[in-house]
CSV table of C-alpha atoms in Angstrom, one decimal:
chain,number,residue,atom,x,y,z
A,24,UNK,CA,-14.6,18.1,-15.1
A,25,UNK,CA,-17.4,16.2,-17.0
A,26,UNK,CA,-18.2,16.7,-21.1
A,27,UNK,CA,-21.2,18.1,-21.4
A,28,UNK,CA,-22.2,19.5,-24.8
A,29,UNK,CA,-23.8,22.8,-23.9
A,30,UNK,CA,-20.0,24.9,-23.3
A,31,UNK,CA,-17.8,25.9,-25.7
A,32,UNK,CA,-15.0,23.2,-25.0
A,33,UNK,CA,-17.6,20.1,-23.5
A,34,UNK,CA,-17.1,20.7,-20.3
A,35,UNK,CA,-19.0,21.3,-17.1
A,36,UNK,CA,-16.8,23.8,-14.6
A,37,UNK,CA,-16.0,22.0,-11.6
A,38,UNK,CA,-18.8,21.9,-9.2
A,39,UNK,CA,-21.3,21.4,-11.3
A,40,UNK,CA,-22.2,17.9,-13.6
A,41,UNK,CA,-24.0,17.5,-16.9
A,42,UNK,CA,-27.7,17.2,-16.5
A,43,UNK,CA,-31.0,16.6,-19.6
A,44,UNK,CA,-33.4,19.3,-19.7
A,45,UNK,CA,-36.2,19.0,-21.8
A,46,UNK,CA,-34.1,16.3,-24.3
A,47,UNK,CA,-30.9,19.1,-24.3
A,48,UNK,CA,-27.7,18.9,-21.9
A,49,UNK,CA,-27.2,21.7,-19.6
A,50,UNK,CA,-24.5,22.3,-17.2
A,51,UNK,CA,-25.7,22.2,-13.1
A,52,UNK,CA,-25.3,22.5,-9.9
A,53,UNK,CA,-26.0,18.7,-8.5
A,54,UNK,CA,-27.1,20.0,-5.1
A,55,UNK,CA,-30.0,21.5,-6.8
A,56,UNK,CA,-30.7,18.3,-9.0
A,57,UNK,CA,-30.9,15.1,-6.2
A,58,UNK,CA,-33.0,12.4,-5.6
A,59,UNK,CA,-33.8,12.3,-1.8
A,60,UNK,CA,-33.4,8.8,-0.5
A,61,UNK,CA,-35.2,8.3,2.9
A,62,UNK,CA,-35.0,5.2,3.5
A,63,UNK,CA,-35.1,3.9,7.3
A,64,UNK,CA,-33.5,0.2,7.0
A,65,UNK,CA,-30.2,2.4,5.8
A,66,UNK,CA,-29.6,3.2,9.3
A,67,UNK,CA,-26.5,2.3,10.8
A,68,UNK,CA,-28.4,0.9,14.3
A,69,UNK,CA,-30.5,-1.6,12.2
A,70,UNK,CA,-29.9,-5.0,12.7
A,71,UNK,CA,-33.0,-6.4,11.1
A,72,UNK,CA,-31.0,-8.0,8.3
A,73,UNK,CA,-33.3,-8.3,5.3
A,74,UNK,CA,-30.6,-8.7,2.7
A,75,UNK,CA,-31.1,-5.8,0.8
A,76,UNK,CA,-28.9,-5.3,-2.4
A,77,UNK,CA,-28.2,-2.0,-4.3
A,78,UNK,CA,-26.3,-3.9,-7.0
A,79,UNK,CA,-30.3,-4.1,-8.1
A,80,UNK,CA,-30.4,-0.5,-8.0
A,81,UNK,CA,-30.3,1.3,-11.3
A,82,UNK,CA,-28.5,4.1,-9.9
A,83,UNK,CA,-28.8,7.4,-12.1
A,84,UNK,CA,-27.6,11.1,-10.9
A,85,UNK,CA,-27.0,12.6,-7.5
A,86,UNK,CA,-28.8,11.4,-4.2
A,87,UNK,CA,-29.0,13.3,-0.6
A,88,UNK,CA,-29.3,10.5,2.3
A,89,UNK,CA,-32.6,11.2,5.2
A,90,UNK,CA,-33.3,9.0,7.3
A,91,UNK,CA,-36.9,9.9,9.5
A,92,UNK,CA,-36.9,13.2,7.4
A,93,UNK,CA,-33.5,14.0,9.4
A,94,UNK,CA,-30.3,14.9,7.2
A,95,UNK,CA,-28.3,11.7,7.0
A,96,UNK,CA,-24.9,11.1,5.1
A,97,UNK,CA,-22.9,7.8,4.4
A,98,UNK,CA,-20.9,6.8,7.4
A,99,UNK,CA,-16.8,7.2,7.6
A,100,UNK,CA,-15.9,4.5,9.7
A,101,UNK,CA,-16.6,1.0,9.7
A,102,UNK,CA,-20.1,-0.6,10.0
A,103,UNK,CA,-20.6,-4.4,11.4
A,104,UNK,CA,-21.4,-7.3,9.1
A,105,UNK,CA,-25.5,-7.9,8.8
A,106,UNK,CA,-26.6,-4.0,9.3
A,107,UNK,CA,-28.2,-1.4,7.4
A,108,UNK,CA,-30.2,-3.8,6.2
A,109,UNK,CA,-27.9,-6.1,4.4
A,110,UNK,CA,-25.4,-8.3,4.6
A,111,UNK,CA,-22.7,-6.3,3.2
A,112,UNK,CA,-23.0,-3.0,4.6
A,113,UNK,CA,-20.9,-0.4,2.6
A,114,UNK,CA,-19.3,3.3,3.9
A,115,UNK,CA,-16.5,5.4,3.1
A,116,UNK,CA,-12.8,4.8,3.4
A,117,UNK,CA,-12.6,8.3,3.6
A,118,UNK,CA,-13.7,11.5,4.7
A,119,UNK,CA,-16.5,13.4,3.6
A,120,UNK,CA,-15.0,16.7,1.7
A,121,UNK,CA,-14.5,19.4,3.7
A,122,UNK,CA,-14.9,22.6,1.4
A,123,UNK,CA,-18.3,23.3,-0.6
A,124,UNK,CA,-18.7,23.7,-4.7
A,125,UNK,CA,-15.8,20.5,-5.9
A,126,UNK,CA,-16.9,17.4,-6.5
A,127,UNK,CA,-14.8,14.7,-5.4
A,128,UNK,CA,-14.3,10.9,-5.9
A,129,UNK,CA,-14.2,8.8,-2.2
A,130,UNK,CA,-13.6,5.6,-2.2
A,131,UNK,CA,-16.2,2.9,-0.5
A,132,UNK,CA,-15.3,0.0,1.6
A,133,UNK,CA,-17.1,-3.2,2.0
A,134,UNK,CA,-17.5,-5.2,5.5
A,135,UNK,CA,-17.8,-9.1,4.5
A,136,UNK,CA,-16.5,-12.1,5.8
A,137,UNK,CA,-15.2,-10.3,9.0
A,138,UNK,CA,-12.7,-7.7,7.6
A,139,UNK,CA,-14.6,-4.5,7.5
A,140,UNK,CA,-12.6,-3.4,4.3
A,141,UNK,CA,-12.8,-6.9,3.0
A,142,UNK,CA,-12.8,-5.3,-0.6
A,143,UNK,CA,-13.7,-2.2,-1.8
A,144,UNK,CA,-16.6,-1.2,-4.4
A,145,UNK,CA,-16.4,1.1,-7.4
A,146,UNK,CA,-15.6,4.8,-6.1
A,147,UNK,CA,-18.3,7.3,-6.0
A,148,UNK,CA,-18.5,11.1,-6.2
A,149,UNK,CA,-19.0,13.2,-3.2
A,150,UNK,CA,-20.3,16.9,-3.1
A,151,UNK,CA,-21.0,19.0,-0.1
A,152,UNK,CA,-23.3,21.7,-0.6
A,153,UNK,CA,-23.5,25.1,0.8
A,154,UNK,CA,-26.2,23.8,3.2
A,155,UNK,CA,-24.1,22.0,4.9
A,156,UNK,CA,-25.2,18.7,3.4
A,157,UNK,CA,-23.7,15.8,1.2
A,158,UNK,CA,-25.2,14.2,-2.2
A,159,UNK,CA,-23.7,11.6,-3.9
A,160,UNK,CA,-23.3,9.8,-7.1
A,161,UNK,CA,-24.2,5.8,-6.1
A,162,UNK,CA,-23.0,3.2,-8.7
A,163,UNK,CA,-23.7,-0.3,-8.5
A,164,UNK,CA,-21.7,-2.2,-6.0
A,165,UNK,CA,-19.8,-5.5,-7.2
A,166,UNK,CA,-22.3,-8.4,-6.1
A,167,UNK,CA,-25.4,-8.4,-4.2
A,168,UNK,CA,-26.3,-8.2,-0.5
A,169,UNK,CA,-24.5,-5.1,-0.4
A,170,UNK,CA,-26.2,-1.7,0.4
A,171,UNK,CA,-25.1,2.4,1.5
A,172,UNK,CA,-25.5,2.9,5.2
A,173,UNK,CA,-26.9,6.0,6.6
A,174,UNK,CA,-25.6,7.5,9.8
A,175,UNK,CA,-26.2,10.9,11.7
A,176,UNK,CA,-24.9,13.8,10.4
A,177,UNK,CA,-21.5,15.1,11.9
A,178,UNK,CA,-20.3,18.2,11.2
């Protein structure tokens, strides 16, 4: 659960997060407050390496992965050194959750150097919505040349 100073106790009911409205904090569903990031060099296939590094990012709320318009989500299995357009691509070490309205922390691994878990990032939180779609809450990765990859969906 997350304070929030709208409820009696602080806190937002799990599911939801702590969002401003007009100056004031108000309790919320996230998959109805998310950035949409469509952003093609994300993909899992690209190899154009252009050393792109969300440790610049200043990440702030919930984001929902597209890639071409098409639902995406952050891959569960390794990705290759020098893809998704960076040198360090980052995905989960875990699944995805399976059941709808919790938010849930999943830890993110980082291929470098060879290793494809060479070290692992801060975690993140992970929401899937009654859409049958993930958001997520990015944080800055330690060090640069690392980025989120976007895969295909899998359900």
């Amino acid at each position: 659960m997350k304070k929030c100073v709208i409820l009696i106790y602080g806190i937002c009911p799990h599911g939801m997060d702590c969002f401003m409205d007009n100056g004031q904090a108000r309790c919320g569903d996230p998959c109805e407050h998310y950035t949409v990031l469509d952003e093609e060099w994300r993909a899992t296939d690209n190899k154009n390496t252009q050393d792109k590094c969300d440790g610049n990012e200043k990440w702030q709320g919930w984001y929902r992965f597209f890639l071409n318009g098409t639902d995406a989500q952050i891959p569960e299995r390794c990705v290759e050194e020098n893809m998704c357009g960076t040198q360090r691509p980052m995905f989960l070490s875990t699944p995805h959750p399976t059941h709808s309205n919790f938010i849930e922390r999943r830890d993110i691994c980082v291929h470098h150097r060879s290793k494809c878990c060479s070290y692992k990032s801060p975690s993140i939180h992970v929401k899937r919505c009654y859409g049958r779609y993930y958001i997520y809450r990015l944080v800055k990765p330690k060090g640069c040349y690392s980025a989120y990859c976007a895969g295909n969906v899998s359900f």
